[in-house]
Coordinates of C-alpha atoms in Angstrom, one line a residue:
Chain V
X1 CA 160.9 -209.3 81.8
X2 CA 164.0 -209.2 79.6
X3 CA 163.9 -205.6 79.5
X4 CA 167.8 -203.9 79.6
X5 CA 166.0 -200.3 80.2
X6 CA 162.9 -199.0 81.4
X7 CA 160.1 -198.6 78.3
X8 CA 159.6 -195.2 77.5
X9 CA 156.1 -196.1 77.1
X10 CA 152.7 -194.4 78.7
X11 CA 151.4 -197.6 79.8
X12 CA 150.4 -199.6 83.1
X13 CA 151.0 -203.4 83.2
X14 CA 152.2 -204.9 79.8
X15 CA 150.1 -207.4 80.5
X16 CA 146.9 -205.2 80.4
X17 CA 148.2 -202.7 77.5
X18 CA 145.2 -204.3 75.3
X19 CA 142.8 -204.6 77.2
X20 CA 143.3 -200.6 78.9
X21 CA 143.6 -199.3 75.6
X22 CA 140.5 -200.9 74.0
X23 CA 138.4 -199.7 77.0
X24 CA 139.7 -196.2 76.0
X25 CA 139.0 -196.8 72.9
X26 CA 135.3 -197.7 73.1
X27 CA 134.2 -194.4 76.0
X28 CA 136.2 -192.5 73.5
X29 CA 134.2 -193.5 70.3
X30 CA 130.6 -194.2 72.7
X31 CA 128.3 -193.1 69.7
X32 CA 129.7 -195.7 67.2
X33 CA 131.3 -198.9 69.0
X34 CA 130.8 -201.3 72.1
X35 CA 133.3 -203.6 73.3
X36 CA 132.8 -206.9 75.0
X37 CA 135.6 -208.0 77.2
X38 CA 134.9 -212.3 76.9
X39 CA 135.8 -212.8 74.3
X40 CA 137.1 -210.0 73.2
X41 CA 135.3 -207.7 70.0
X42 CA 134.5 -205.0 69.3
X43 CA 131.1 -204.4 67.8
X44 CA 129.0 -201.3 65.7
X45 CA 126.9 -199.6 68.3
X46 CA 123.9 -200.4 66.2
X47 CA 124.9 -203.8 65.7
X48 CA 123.1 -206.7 64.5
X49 CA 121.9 -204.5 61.6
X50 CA 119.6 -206.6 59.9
X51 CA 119.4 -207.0 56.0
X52 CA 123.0 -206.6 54.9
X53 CA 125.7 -208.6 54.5
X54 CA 127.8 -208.3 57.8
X55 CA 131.8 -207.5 57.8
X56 CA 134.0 -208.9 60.0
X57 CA 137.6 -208.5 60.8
X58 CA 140.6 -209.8 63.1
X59 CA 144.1 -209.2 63.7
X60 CA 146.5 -208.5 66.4
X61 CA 146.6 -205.7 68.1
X62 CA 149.6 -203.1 67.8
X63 CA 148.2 -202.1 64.2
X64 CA 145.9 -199.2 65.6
X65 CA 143.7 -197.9 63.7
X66 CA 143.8 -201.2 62.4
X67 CA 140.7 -202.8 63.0
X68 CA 139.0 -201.3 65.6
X69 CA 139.1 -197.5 63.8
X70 CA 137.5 -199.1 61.2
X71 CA 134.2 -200.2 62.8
X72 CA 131.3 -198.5 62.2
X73 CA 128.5 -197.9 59.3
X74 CA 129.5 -198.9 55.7
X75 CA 133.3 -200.3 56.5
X76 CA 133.3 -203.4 59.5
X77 CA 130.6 -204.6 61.6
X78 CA 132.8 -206.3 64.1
X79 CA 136.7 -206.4 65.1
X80 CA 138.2 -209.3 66.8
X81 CA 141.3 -207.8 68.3
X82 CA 144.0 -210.4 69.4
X83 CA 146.9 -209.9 71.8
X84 CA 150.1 -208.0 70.5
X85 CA 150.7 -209.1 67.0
X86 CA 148.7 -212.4 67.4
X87 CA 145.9 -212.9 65.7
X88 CA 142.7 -213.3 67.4
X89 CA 140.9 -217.1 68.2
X90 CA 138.3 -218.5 66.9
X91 CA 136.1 -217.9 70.2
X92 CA 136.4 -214.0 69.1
X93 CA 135.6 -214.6 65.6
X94 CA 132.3 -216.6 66.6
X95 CA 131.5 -213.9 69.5
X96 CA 131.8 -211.2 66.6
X97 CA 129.2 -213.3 64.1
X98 CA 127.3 -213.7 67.3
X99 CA 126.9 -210.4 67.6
X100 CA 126.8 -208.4 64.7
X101 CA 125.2 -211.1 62.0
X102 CA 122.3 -209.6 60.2
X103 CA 120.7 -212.8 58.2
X104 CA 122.6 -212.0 55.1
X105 CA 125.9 -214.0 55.7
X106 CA 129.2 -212.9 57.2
X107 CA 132.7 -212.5 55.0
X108 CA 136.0 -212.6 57.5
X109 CA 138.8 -210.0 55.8
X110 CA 141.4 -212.1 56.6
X111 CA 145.4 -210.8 56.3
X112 CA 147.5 -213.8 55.1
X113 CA 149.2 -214.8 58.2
X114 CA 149.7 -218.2 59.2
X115 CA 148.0 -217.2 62.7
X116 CA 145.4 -215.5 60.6
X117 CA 144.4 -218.0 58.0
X118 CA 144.3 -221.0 61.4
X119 CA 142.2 -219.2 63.2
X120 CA 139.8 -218.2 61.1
X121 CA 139.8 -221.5 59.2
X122 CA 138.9 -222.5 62.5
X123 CA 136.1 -220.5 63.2
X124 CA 134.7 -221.4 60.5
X125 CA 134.9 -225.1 61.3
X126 CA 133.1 -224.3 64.6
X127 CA 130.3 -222.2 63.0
X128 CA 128.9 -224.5 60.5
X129 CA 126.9 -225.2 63.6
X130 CA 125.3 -222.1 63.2
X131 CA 122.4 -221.0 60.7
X132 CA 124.8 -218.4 59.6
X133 CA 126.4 -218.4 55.7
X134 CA 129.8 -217.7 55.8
X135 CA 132.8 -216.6 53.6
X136 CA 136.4 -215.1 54.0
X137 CA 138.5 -212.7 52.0
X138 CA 141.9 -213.3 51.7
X139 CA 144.4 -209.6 51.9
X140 CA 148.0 -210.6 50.5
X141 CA 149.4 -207.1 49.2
X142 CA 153.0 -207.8 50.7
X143 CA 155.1 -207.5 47.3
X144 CA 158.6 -207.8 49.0
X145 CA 157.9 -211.7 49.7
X146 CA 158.2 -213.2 46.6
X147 CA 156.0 -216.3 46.4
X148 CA 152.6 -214.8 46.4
X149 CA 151.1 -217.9 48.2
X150 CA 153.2 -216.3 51.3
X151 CA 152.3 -212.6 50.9
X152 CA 151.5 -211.0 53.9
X153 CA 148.7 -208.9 54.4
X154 CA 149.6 -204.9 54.9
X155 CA 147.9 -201.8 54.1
X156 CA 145.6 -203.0 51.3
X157 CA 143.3 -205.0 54.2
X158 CA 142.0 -201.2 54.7
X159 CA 141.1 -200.7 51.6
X160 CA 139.7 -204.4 51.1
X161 CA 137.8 -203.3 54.3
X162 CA 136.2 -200.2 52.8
X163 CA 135.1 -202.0 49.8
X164 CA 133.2 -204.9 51.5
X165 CA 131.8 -202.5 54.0
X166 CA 130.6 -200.2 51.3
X167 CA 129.2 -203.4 49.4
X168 CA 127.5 -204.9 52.0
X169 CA 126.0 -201.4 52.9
X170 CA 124.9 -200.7 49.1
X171 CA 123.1 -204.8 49.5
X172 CA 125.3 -206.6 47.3
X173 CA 124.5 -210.2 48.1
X174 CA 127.2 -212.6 50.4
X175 CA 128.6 -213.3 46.7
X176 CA 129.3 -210.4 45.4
X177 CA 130.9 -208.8 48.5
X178 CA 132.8 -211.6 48.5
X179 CA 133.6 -211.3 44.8
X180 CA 134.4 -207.5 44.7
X181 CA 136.5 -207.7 47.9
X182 CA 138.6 -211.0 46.2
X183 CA 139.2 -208.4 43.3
X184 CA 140.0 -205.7 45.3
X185 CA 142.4 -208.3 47.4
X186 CA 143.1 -209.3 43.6
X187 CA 144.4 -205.3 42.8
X188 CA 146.0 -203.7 45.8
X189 CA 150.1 -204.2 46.5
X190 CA 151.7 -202.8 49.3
X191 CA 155.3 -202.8 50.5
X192 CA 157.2 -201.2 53.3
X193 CA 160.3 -199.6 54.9
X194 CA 161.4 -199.5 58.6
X195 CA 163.8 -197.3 60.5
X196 CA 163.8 -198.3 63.7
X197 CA 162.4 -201.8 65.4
X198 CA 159.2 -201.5 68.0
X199 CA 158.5 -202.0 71.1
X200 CA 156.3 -204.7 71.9
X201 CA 154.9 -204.0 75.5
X202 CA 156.2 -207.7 77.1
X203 CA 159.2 -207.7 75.6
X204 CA 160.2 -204.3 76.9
X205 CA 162.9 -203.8 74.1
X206 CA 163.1 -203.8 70.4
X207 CA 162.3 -206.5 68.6
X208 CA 165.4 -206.4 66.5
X209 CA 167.9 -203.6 66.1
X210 CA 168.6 -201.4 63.4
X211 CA 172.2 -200.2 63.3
X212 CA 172.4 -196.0 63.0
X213 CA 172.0 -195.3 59.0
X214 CA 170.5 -198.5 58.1
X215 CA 167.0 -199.2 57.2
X216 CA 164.5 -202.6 56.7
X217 CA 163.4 -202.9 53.3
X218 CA 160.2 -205.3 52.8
X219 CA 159.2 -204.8 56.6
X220 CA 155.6 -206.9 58.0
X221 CA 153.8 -205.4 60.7
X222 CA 154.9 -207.2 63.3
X223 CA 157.9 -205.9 64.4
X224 CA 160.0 -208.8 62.3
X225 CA 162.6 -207.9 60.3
X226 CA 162.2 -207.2 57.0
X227 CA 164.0 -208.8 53.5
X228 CA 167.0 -207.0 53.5
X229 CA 169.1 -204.0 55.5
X230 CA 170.5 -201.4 53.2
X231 CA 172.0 -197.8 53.7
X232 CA 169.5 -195.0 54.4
X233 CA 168.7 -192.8 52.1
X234 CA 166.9 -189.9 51.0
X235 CA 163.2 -190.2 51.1
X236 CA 162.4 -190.0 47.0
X237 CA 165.0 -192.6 46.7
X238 CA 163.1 -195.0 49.3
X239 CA 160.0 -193.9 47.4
X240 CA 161.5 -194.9 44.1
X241 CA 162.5 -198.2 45.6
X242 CA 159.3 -199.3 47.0
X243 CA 157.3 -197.8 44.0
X244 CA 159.2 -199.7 41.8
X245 CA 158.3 -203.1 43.6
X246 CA 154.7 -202.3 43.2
X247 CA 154.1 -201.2 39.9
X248 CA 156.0 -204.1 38.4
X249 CA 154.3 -206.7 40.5
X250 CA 150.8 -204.9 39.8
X251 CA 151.7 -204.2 36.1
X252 CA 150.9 -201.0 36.5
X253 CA 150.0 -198.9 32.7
X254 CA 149.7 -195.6 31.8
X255 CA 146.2 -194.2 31.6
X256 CA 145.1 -196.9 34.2
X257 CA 143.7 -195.3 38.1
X258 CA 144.6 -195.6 41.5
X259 CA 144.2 -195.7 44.7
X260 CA 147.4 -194.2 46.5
X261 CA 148.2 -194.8 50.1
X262 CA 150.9 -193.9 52.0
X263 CA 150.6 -195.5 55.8
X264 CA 153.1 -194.8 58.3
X265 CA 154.1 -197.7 60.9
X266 CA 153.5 -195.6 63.8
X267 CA 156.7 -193.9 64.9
X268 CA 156.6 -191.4 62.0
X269 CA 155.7 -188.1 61.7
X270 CA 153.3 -187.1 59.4
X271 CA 155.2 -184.4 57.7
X272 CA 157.6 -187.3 56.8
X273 CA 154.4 -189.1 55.4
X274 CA 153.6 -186.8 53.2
X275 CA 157.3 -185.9 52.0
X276 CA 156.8 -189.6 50.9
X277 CA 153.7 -188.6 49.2
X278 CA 154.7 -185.9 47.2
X279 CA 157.1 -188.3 45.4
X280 CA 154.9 -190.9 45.3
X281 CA 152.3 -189.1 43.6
X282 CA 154.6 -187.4 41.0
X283 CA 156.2 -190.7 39.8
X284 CA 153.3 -192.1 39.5
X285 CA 151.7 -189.2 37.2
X286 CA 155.0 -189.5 35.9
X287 CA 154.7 -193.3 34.7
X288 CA 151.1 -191.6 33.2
X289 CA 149.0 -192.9 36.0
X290 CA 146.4 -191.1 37.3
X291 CA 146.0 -190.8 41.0
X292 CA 142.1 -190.7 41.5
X293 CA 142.4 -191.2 45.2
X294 CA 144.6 -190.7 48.0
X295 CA 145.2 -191.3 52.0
X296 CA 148.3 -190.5 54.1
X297 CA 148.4 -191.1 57.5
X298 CA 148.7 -193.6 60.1
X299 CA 146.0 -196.3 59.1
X300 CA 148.0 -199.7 59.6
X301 CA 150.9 -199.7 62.1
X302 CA 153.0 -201.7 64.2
X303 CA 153.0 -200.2 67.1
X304 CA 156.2 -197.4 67.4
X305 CA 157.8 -198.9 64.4
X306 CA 159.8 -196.0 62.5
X307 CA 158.7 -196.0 58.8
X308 CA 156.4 -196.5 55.9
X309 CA 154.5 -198.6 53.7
X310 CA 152.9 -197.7 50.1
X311 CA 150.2 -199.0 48.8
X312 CA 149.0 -199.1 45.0
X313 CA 145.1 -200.3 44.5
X314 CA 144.3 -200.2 41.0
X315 CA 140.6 -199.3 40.6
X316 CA 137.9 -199.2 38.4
X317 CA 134.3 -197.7 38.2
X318 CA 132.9 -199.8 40.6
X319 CA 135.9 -199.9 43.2
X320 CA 135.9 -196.3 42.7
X321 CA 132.0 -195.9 43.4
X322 CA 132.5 -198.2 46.7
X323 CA 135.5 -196.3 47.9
X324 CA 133.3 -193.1 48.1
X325 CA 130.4 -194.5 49.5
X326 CA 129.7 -193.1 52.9
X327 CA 131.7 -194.6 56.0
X328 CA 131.4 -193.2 59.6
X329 CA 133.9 -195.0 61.5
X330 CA 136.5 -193.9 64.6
X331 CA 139.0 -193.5 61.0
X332 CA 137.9 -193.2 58.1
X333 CA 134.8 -190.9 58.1
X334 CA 133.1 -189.4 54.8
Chain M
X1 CA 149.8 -255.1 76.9
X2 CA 151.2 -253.7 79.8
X3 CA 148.9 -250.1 80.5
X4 CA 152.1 -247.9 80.9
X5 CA 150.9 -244.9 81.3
X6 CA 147.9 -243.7 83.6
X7 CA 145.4 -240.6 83.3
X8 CA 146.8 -239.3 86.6
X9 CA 150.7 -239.4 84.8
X10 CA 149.2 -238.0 81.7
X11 CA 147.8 -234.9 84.1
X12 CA 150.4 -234.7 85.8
X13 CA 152.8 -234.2 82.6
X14 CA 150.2 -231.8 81.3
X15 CA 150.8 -229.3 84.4
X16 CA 154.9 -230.2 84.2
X17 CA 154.7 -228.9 80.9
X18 CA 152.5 -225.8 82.2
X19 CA 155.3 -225.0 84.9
X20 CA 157.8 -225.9 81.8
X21 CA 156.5 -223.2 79.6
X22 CA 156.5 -221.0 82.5
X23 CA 160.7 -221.2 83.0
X24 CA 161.2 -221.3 79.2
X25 CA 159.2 -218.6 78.5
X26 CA 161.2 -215.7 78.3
X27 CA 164.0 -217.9 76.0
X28 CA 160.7 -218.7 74.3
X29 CA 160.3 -215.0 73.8
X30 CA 163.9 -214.4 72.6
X31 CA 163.9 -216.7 70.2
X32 CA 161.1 -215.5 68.2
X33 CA 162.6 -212.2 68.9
X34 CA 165.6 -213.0 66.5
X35 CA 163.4 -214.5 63.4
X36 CA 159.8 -213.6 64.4
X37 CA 157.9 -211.4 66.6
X38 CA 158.7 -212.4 69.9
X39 CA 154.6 -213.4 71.1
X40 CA 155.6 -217.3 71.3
X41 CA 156.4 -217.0 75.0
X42 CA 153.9 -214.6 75.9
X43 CA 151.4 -216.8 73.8
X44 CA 152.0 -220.3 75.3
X45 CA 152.1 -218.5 79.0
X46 CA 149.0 -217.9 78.8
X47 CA 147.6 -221.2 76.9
X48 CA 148.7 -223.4 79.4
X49 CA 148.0 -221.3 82.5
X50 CA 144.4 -222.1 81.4
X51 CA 144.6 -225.0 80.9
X52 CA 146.2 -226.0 84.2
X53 CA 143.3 -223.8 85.5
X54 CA 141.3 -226.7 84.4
X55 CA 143.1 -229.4 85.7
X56 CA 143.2 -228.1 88.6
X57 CA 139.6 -227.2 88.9
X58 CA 138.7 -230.3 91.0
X59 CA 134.8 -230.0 89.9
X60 CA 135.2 -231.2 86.6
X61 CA 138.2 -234.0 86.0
X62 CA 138.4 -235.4 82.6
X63 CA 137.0 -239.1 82.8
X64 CA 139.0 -240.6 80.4
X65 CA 142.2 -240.2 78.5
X66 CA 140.0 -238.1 75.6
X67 CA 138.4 -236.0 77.4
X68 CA 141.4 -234.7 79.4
X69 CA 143.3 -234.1 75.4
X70 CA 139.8 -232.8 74.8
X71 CA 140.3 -230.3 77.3
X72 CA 143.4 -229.1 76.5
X73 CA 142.5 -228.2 73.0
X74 CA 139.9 -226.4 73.7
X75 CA 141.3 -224.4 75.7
X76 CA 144.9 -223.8 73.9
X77 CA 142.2 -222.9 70.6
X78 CA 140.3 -220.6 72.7
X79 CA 142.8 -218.8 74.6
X80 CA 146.3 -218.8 72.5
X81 CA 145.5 -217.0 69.0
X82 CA 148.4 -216.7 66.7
X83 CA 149.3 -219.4 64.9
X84 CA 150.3 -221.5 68.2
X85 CA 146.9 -221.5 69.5
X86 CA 145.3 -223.7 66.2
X87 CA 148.6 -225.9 65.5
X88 CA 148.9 -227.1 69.7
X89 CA 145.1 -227.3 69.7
X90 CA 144.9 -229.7 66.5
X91 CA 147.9 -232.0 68.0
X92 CA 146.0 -232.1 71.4
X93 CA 142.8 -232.7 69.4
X94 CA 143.7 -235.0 66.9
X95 CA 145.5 -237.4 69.7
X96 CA 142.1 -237.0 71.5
X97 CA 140.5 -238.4 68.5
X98 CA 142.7 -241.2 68.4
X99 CA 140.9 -244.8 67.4
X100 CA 140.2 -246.6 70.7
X101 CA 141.1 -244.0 73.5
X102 CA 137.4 -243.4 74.3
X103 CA 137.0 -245.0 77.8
X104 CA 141.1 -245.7 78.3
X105 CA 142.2 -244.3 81.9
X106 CA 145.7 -246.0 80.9
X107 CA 147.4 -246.2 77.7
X108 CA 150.0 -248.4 76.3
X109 CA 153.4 -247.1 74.8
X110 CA 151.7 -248.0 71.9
X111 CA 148.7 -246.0 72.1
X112 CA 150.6 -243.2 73.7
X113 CA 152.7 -243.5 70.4
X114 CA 149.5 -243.6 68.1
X115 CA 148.2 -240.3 69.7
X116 CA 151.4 -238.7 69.0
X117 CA 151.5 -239.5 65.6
X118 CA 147.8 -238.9 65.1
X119 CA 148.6 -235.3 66.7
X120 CA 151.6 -234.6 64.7
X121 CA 149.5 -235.4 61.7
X122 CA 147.1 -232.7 62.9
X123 CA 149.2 -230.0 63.1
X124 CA 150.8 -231.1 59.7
X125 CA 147.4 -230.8 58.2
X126 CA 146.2 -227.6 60.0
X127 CA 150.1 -225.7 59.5
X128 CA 150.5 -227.3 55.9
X129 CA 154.3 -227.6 57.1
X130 CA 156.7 -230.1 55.3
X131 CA 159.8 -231.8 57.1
X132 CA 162.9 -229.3 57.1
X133 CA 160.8 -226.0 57.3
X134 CA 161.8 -225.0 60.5
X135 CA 158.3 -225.4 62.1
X136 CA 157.1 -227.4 65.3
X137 CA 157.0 -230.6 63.3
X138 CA 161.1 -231.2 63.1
X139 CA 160.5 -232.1 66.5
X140 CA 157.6 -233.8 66.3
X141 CA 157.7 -236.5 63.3
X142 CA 161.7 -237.8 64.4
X143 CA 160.0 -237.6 68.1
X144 CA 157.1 -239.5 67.0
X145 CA 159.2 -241.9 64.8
X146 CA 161.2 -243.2 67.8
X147 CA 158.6 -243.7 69.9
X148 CA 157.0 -246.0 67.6
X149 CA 160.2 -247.6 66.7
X150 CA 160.9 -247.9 70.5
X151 CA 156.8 -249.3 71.1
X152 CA 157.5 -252.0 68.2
X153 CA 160.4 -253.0 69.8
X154 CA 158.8 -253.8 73.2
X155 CA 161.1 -251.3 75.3
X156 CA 159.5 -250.3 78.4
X157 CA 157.9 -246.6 78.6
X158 CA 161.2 -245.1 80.5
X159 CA 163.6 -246.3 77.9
X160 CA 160.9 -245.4 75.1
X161 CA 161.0 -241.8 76.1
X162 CA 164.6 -241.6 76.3
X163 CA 165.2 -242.6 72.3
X164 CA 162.1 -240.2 72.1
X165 CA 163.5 -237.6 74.0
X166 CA 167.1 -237.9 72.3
X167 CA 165.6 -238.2 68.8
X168 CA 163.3 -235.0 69.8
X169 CA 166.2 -233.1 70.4
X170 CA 168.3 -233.6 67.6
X171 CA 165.3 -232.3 65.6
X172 CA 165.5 -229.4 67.6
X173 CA 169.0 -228.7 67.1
X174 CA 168.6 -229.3 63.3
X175 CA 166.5 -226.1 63.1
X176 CA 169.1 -223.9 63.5
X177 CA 170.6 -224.9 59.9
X178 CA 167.6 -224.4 58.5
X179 CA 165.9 -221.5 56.4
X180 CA 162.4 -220.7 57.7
X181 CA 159.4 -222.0 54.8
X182 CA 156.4 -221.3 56.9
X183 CA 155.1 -219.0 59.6
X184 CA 156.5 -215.6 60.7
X185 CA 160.0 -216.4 60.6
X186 CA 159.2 -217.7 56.6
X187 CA 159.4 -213.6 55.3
X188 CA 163.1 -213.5 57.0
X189 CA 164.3 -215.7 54.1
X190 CA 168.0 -217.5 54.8
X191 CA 168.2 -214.4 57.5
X192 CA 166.3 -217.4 59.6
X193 CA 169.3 -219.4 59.4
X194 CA 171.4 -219.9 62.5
X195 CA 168.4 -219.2 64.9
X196 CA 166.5 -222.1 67.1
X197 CA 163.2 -222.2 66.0
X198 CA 161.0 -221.1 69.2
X199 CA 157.4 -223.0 67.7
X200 CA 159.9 -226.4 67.9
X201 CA 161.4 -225.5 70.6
X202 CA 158.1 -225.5 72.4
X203 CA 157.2 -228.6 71.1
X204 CA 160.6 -230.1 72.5
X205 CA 159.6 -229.6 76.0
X206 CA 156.5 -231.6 75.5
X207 CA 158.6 -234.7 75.6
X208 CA 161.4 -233.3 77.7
X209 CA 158.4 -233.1 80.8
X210 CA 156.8 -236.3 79.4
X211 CA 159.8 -237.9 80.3
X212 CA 160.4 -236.1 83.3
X213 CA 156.6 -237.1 84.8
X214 CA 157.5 -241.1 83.8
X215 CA 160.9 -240.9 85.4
X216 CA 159.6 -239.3 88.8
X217 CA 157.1 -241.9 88.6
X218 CA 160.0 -244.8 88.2

């Protein structure tokens, strides 16, 4: 324990934050999920459902909702939830196919970490074994890392998620979830700003430290640090800053639609969110892009991380029709 | 050939470097702290307490050289996550799978130099890392490099490990200069510079207590 102060935190042993807080989760959400402890996933309620394609997802935990609050009919059949900002092993991946596979193929959503991508390149070495088709989406929305190969994936894996869920629900085949996922993958950038580091339970102390009226500009969601430290400033001009990122990167053109998100990091309250929002929405309508959709809220976090991330999915009839379709998750539920 | 080193020594270094990891982990921690997201220690913790939960477990000891490297993949892959779990799993995996090891209950400096070089080479293919990135493999390949060098050259395992061991930790040291290309530390840019790399840093240690098990031994 290198701790210098007690954690202000509401938990028992660090060692067991996961692991407490998933059992939580699952008596809290009965009707929808179930959790299995070894390995560790956590599955639909209603799981395998037969005669779809089935939707799986892993990543560390710390990102709550991120995936577990997305489980549940038309968005993921299975989350693999790894240890504090590590992504899950490839025992929890094949547990989740295991479990949830319906005879229609699986596809991994798969944020471009290099913990991420091994593991589940992995998994998928160990379950050609297995009767089972398998593909893997590839979320790399992070706009503040330059060379796109090394994007990160942020807030667009939630909207990636929704898609395949609501694909595979509607009976697209293996192929086309795939192929509408890739191009919602393909359409969504994302970037973020911190103000303050996190917590991570066994380290007992920020992960880095912010110096009083600075702020991380191009944050992950891990608690790293971010590209660069500049001044704070006033919430429009943060909004400006990251908006500007985005559109350029995306190419973003008058008369074309969106998807806006606004996700905080999870030490942020939500009438900061949506301060955030109101700019966000008003440049963009400004630039002559119309905001067809919106969420705000906490929906991919890092733990009690001060700040925000936007998100930008450009969208089209069918993305559109997918996002809509009916999801009834711990989340997201329409 | 003269077997230098036997399946008992290779165990035993196994559980030195589980005890190893133990001591380092919280400088483990802080180093990924500064340029990643400080799980390194946390994540290697609990790797190798499995695995020395299976070497332990008296009811099922590896047969041969393999099978124990077997072993400790499976259960690094199974149990670490992250990116640590796949890139320590392929090196233990790939030096499993090294030609002519099936059987051997002692290996030669040579063959001990082939499996690490056949498990460098698997976590250079599983990490897609090149030389100078700041990754595990800065220690690996100049580790790897001397111990062949030293094999070639006929020195005896103790002396091997020492050029290994030196040559090991000037790689280590040379990660501090450098700017992070791949892996968490990667999106910090030439903010990585000046900080130890903690994924090498593990790596360092696996030859620090391979050294350490041949010299108790001596």
């Amino acid at each position: 324990m290198t701790a210098a102060e007690p954690m202000q935190k509401l938990i028992n042993d660090p060692a067991n934050a996961v692991a407490d807080s998933l059992r939580g989760f699952a008596l809290a959400h009965a009707s929808m999920v179930r959790l299995y402890e070894s390995p560790c996933v956590l599955v639909r309620r209603d799981a395998p459902v037969q005669g779809k394609v089935t939707v799986i997802s892993g990543s560390g935990s710390g990102h709550e909702p991120l995936n577990t609050g997305y489980v549940g009919r038309g968005m993921l059949d299975a989350a693999c939830p790894g240890d504090i900002f590590t992504s899950p092993t490839p025992d929890q991946y094949l547990a989740a196919i295991d479990a949830t596979h319906g005879g229609q193929g699986v596809v991994l959503i798969v944020k471009n970490y290099a913990g991420g991508v091994l593991n589940s390149e992995m998994a998928m070495e160990l379950a050609a074994a297995r009767a089972v088709e398998l593909a893997s989406v590839l979320v790399s929305d992070d706009v503040a890392v330059p060379d796109k190969a090394r994007r990160r994936g942020l807030g667009g894996a939630v909207l990636v998620e929704k898609v395949a869920g609501a694909a595979a629900d509607a009976g697209y085949t293996l192929e086309q979830v795939v192929a509408v996922s890739q191009r919602a993958s393909n359409q969504v950038r994302s970037m973020g700003v911190a103000l303050s580091s996190c917590t991570a339970p066994m380290l007992g102390r920020p992960t880095f430290r912010l110096p009083a009226g600075t702020m991380e500009v191009g944050v992950g969601i891990h608690g790293e640090a971010g590209r660069m430290r500049i001044e704070t400033t006033s919430a429009d001009a943060v909004v400006e800053l990251l908006l500007e990122a985005v559109a350029a990167d995306l190419e973003l053109r008058p008369g074309e639609r969106v998807l806006a998100m606004v996700t905080g990091l999870g030490g942020t309250p939500q009438q900061e969110l949506y301060i955030v929002y109101n700019h966000l929405h008003r440049m963009l309508e400004a630039q002559g892009v119309v905001v067809e959709r919106s969420l705000v809220g906490d929906f991919v976090t890092s733990l009690d991380m001060a700040g925000a991330a936007v998100t930008v999915l450009r969208l089209d009839d069918e993305l559109l029709r997918l996002w809509d379709a009916p999801v009834w998750t711990p989340t997201l539920r329409w | 050939m003269r077997p230098d080193m036997t399946l008992a020594q290779l165990r035993a270094w196994l559980l030195r470097y589980a005890d190893c990891i133990d001591e380092i982990a919280d400088q483990l921690t802080e180093l990924d702290a500064a340029i990643g997201d400080a799980d390194h220690g946390a994540n290697m913790v609990r790797g190798m307490s499995k695995v020395r939960m299976h070497l332990l477990d008296a009811s099922e000891p590896a047969e041969d050289v393999a099978a124990l490297f077997r072993t400790v993949a499976m259960t690094l892959i199974s149990s670490v996550g992250g990116a640590a779990g796949p890139l320590y799993g392929s090196f233990f995996l790939r030096a499993a799978q090294t030609p002519a090891l099936a059987g051997c209950t002692v290996v030669s400096t040579q063959q001990l130099a082939a499996m690490c070089r056949a498990g460098a080479e698997g976590v250079q293919n599983r990490g897609k890392a090149a030389l100078g990135e700041k990754t595990m493999l800065d220690v690996l390949f100049p580790a790897v490099d001397a111990l062949e060098r030293a094999a070639t050259a006929g020195l005896d395992l103790p002396d091997a490990l020492a050029a290994t061991l030196e040559a090991a930790r000037t790689g280590l040291h040379a990660t501090i200069a450098m700017e992070a290309r791949k892996g968490r530390a990667s999106y910090l840019g030439p903010r990585s510079i000046g900080h130890q790399d903690p994924g090498a840093t593990s790596s360092y240690h696996l030859f620090t207590t391979l050294a350490a098990t041949i010299n108790a031994a001596a």
